[in-house]
């Protein structure tokens, strides 16, 4: 059974991620060439090191300290009352954009062995709900360019962002900037 719960600063510890598998074997990515997005072969394995998880914990603590929100998806069992983290999503508390129209969906990840079970969809829906409390019009997603990741976000209703956020492009120049319009 998957239980979704808002995370607090005291939850942010590297041990939270000890059974989380970020690994993603990528074969094709969306890349922008001559102003147009196209699918290109680009095989690599995306995985996080212990240092990457430590940086993630620092980032999620900062998200919470600045009014943002983090939600985890936990695999629960009678032996593990609090559950084991199998997915998480975060939305920053400070809006982006020239009109502050974007809530920044800064992360959404599902552990490798749990993908394809609707966890990402449920986490995304919760992120949309939180973004609505910020008074923004849209979510901004600096998305991994893998074809599978893009297919997920497109299925959720995301489209190419109308206004690229330079701070995201500097950190992750290969990402595909997306947006999701919140219902009013």
mmCIF file of C-alpha atoms in Angstrom:
data_model
loop_
_atom_site.group_PDB
_atom_site.id
_atom_site.type_symbol
_atom_site.label_atom_id
_atom_site.label_comp_id
_atom_site.label_asym_id
_atom_site.label_seq_id
_atom_site.Cartn_x
_atom_site.Cartn_y
_atom_site.Cartn_z
ATOM 1 C CA UNK A 1 0.000 0.000 0.000
ATOM 2 C CA UNK A 2 1.295 3.473 -0.902
ATOM 3 C CA UNK A 3 0.752 6.253 1.622
ATOM 4 C CA UNK A 4 1.331 9.897 0.667
ATOM 5 C CA UNK A 5 2.513 12.300 3.318
ATOM 6 C CA UNK A 6 3.782 15.848 3.509
ATOM 7 C CA UNK A 7 7.395 15.856 4.667
ATOM 8 C CA UNK A 8 8.808 18.088 7.388
ATOM 9 C CA UNK A 9 12.334 19.410 7.962
ATOM 10 C CA UNK A 10 13.028 16.680 10.529
ATOM 11 C CA UNK A 11 12.268 14.061 7.836
ATOM 12 C CA UNK A 12 15.075 15.385 5.627
ATOM 13 C CA UNK A 13 17.917 12.971 6.230
ATOM 14 C CA UNK A 14 19.948 10.915 3.764
ATOM 15 C CA UNK A 15 18.641 7.753 5.435
ATOM 16 C CA UNK A 16 15.204 8.615 4.026
ATOM 17 C CA UNK A 17 16.588 7.653 0.594
ATOM 18 C CA UNK A 18 18.408 4.443 1.550
ATOM 19 C CA UNK A 19 15.969 2.224 -0.397
ATOM 20 C CA UNK A 20 15.235 4.724 -3.180
ATOM 21 C CA UNK A 21 16.541 3.786 -6.661
ATOM 22 C CA UNK A 22 16.941 6.826 -8.928
ATOM 23 C CA UNK A 23 18.576 4.794 -11.722
ATOM 24 C CA UNK A 24 17.249 5.419 -15.234
ATOM 25 C CA UNK A 25 18.737 3.866 -18.364
ATOM 26 C CA UNK A 26 18.178 6.402 -21.128
ATOM 27 C CA UNK A 27 18.454 5.661 -24.839
ATOM 28 C CA UNK A 28 16.756 8.657 -26.508
ATOM 29 C CA UNK A 29 16.324 12.280 -25.435
ATOM 30 C CA UNK A 30 14.625 15.383 -26.650
ATOM 31 C CA UNK A 31 17.223 17.944 -27.756
ATOM 32 C CA UNK A 32 16.783 21.412 -29.158
ATOM 33 C CA UNK A 33 18.554 22.032 -32.468
ATOM 34 C CA UNK A 34 18.104 25.113 -34.622
ATOM 35 C CA UNK A 35 15.179 26.189 -32.444
ATOM 36 C CA UNK A 36 13.262 22.906 -32.773
ATOM 37 C CA UNK A 37 12.899 20.014 -30.334
ATOM 38 C CA UNK A 38 13.660 16.588 -31.779
ATOM 39 C CA UNK A 39 14.350 13.098 -30.477
ATOM 40 C CA UNK A 40 17.986 12.032 -30.689
ATOM 41 C CA UNK A 41 19.794 8.880 -29.667
ATOM 42 C CA UNK A 42 21.757 9.662 -26.518
ATOM 43 C CA UNK A 43 22.383 6.547 -24.403
ATOM 44 C CA UNK A 44 23.470 7.001 -20.784
ATOM 45 C CA UNK A 45 22.560 5.864 -17.292
ATOM 46 C CA UNK A 46 21.279 8.499 -14.891
ATOM 47 C CA UNK A 47 21.915 7.481 -11.314
ATOM 48 C CA UNK A 48 22.649 9.325 -8.092
ATOM 49 C CA UNK A 49 25.693 8.900 -5.888
ATOM 50 C CA UNK A 50 25.719 9.284 -2.120
ATOM 51 C CA UNK A 51 26.929 12.866 -2.685
ATOM 52 C CA UNK A 52 23.975 13.504 -5.011
ATOM 53 C CA UNK A 53 21.575 12.292 -2.309
ATOM 54 C CA UNK A 54 23.309 14.526 0.260
ATOM 55 C CA UNK A 55 22.857 17.506 -2.086
ATOM 56 C CA UNK A 56 19.210 16.516 -2.614
ATOM 57 C CA UNK A 57 18.648 16.551 1.158
ATOM 58 C CA UNK A 58 20.200 20.053 1.357
ATOM 59 C CA UNK A 59 17.962 21.250 -1.482
ATOM 60 C CA UNK A 60 14.789 19.789 0.034
ATOM 61 C CA UNK A 61 15.623 21.361 3.415
ATOM 62 C CA UNK A 62 16.007 24.698 1.634
ATOM 63 C CA UNK A 63 12.672 24.150 -0.141
ATOM 64 C CA UNK A 64 10.931 23.682 3.207
ATOM 65 C CA UNK A 65 12.787 26.583 4.864
ATOM 66 C CA UNK A 66 11.633 28.978 2.139
ATOM 67 C CA UNK A 67 7.935 28.127 2.235
ATOM 68 C CA UNK A 68 7.983 25.268 -0.225
ATOM 69 C CA UNK A 69 6.435 21.851 0.021
ATOM 70 C CA UNK A 70 7.695 18.263 -0.212
ATOM 71 C CA UNK A 71 5.499 15.170 -0.360
ATOM 72 C CA UNK A 72 6.648 11.567 -0.180
ATOM 73 C CA UNK A 73 5.072 8.332 -1.393
ATOM 74 C CA UNK A 74 5.781 5.558 1.112
ATOM 75 C CA UNK A 75 5.422 1.827 0.657
ATOM 76 C CA UNK A 76 3.774 0.790 3.888
ATOM 77 C CA UNK A 77 3.610 -2.626 5.533
ATOM 78 C CA UNK A 78 2.870 -4.000 9.006
ATOM 79 C CA UNK A 79 6.638 -4.286 9.604
ATOM 80 C CA UNK A 80 7.337 -0.736 8.387
ATOM 81 C CA UNK A 81 4.701 1.455 10.009
ATOM 82 C CA UNK A 82 6.199 4.709 8.662
ATOM 83 C CA UNK A 83 6.903 3.134 5.280
ATOM 84 C CA UNK A 84 9.800 3.196 2.850
ATOM 85 C CA UNK A 85 10.164 6.187 0.507
ATOM 86 C CA UNK A 86 9.396 5.206 -3.094
ATOM 87 C CA UNK A 87 8.587 8.591 -4.619
ATOM 88 C CA UNK A 88 8.696 12.290 -3.846
ATOM 89 C CA UNK A 89 7.795 15.666 -5.286
ATOM 90 C CA UNK A 90 8.743 19.206 -4.306
ATOM 91 C CA UNK A 91 7.429 22.651 -5.162
ATOM 92 C CA UNK A 92 9.380 25.750 -4.228
ATOM 93 C CA UNK A 93 7.658 28.428 -2.164
ATOM 94 C CA UNK A 94 8.927 31.375 -4.217
ATOM 95 C CA UNK A 95 7.165 31.877 -7.562
ATOM 96 C CA UNK A 96 9.141 32.305 -10.814
ATOM 97 C CA UNK A 97 8.564 34.221 -14.006
ATOM 98 C CA UNK A 98 8.388 37.845 -15.066
ATOM 99 C CA UNK A 99 4.912 38.064 -13.511
ATOM 100 C CA UNK A 100 5.569 35.461 -10.782
ATOM 101 C CA UNK A 101 3.153 33.229 -12.662
ATOM 102 C CA UNK A 102 5.016 29.951 -12.094
ATOM 103 C CA UNK A 103 5.210 27.597 -9.160
ATOM 104 C CA UNK A 104 8.527 25.768 -9.475
ATOM 105 C CA UNK A 105 8.111 21.977 -9.486
ATOM 106 C CA UNK A 106 11.721 21.367 -8.490
ATOM 107 C CA UNK A 107 11.624 17.580 -8.292
ATOM 108 C CA UNK A 108 9.437 14.598 -9.013
ATOM 109 C CA UNK A 109 11.004 11.145 -8.819
ATOM 110 C CA UNK A 110 9.740 7.595 -8.415
ATOM 111 C CA UNK A 111 12.020 4.748 -7.400
ATOM 112 C CA UNK A 112 12.928 2.546 -10.379
ATOM 113 C CA UNK A 113 11.110 -0.599 -9.203
ATOM 114 C CA UNK A 114 7.874 1.330 -8.556
ATOM 115 C CA UNK A 115 7.546 3.207 -11.867
ATOM 116 C CA UNK A 116 4.459 2.647 -13.986
ATOM 117 C CA UNK A 117 2.107 2.209 -11.012
ATOM 118 C CA UNK A 118 0.533 5.678 -10.918
ATOM 119 C CA UNK A 119 2.723 7.055 -8.113
ATOM 120 C CA UNK A 120 4.164 9.843 -10.290
ATOM 121 C CA UNK A 121 0.674 10.840 -11.441
ATOM 122 C CA UNK A 122 -0.565 11.066 -7.850
ATOM 123 C CA UNK A 123 2.487 13.049 -6.749
ATOM 124 C CA UNK A 124 2.041 15.438 -9.677
ATOM 125 C CA UNK A 125 -1.621 15.968 -8.761
ATOM 126 C CA UNK A 126 -0.627 16.823 -5.184
ATOM 127 C CA UNK A 127 1.982 19.276 -6.493
ATOM 128 C CA UNK A 128 -0.687 20.982 -8.599
ATOM 129 C CA UNK A 129 -2.875 21.302 -5.500
ATOM 130 C CA UNK A 130 -0.053 22.867 -3.494
ATOM 131 C CA UNK A 131 0.856 25.254 -6.342
ATOM 132 C CA UNK A 132 -2.737 26.491 -6.257
ATOM 133 C CA UNK A 133 -2.157 27.707 -2.689
ATOM 134 C CA UNK A 134 0.698 29.906 -3.949
ATOM 135 C CA UNK A 135 -1.667 31.881 -6.179
ATOM 136 C CA UNK A 136 0.284 31.042 -9.344
ATOM 137 C CA UNK A 137 -1.159 30.336 -12.778
ATOM 138 C CA UNK A 138 1.154 27.517 -13.822
ATOM 139 C CA UNK A 139 3.733 24.994 -12.723
ATOM 140 C CA UNK A 140 7.198 25.283 -14.235
ATOM 141 C CA UNK A 141 9.090 22.027 -14.771
ATOM 142 C CA UNK A 142 12.731 21.908 -15.828
ATOM 143 C CA UNK A 143 12.310 18.341 -17.021
ATOM 144 C CA UNK A 144 14.778 15.571 -17.739
ATOM 145 C CA UNK A 145 14.945 15.230 -21.549
ATOM 146 C CA UNK A 146 14.510 11.424 -21.660
ATOM 147 C CA UNK A 147 11.728 10.357 -24.027
ATOM 148 C CA UNK A 148 9.990 8.401 -21.223
ATOM 149 C CA UNK A 149 10.071 11.367 -18.843
ATOM 150 C CA UNK A 150 8.692 13.678 -21.517
ATOM 151 C CA UNK A 151 5.925 11.183 -22.293
ATOM 152 C CA UNK A 152 4.888 11.223 -18.625
ATOM 153 C CA UNK A 153 4.714 15.022 -18.448
ATOM 154 C CA UNK A 154 2.880 15.261 -21.792
ATOM 155 C CA UNK A 155 0.333 12.720 -20.531
ATOM 156 C CA UNK A 156 -0.165 14.967 -17.484
ATOM 157 C CA UNK A 157 -0.989 17.901 -19.795
ATOM 158 C CA UNK A 158 2.342 19.741 -19.791
ATOM 159 C CA UNK A 159 3.564 21.715 -22.799
ATOM 160 C CA UNK A 160 6.758 23.595 -23.647
ATOM 161 C CA UNK A 161 7.173 26.562 -21.303
ATOM 162 C CA UNK A 162 6.275 29.940 -22.745
ATOM 163 C CA UNK A 163 8.917 31.632 -20.603
ATOM 164 C CA UNK A 164 12.173 29.783 -19.964
ATOM 165 C CA UNK A 165 13.706 30.329 -16.529
ATOM 166 C CA UNK A 166 17.435 31.087 -16.967
ATOM 167 C CA UNK A 167 18.476 29.789 -13.535
ATOM 168 C CA UNK A 168 17.191 26.339 -14.495
ATOM 169 C CA UNK A 169 18.900 26.415 -17.886
ATOM 170 C CA UNK A 170 22.217 27.290 -16.261
ATOM 171 C CA UNK A 171 21.978 24.361 -13.812
ATOM 172 C CA UNK A 172 20.623 21.798 -16.285
ATOM 173 C CA UNK A 173 21.207 22.984 -19.873
ATOM 174 C CA UNK A 174 19.897 19.721 -21.392
ATOM 175 C CA UNK A 175 16.537 19.879 -19.590
ATOM 176 C CA UNK A 176 13.296 20.474 -21.476
ATOM 177 C CA UNK A 177 11.388 23.459 -19.970
ATOM 178 C CA UNK A 178 7.718 22.629 -19.514
ATOM 179 C CA UNK A 179 4.686 24.245 -17.947
ATOM 180 C CA UNK A 180 1.341 23.066 -16.689
ATOM 181 C CA UNK A 181 -1.616 25.447 -16.529
ATOM 182 C CA UNK A 182 -3.491 25.213 -13.225
ATOM 183 C CA UNK A 183 -7.272 24.969 -13.389
ATOM 184 C CA UNK A 184 -9.106 28.027 -12.180
#
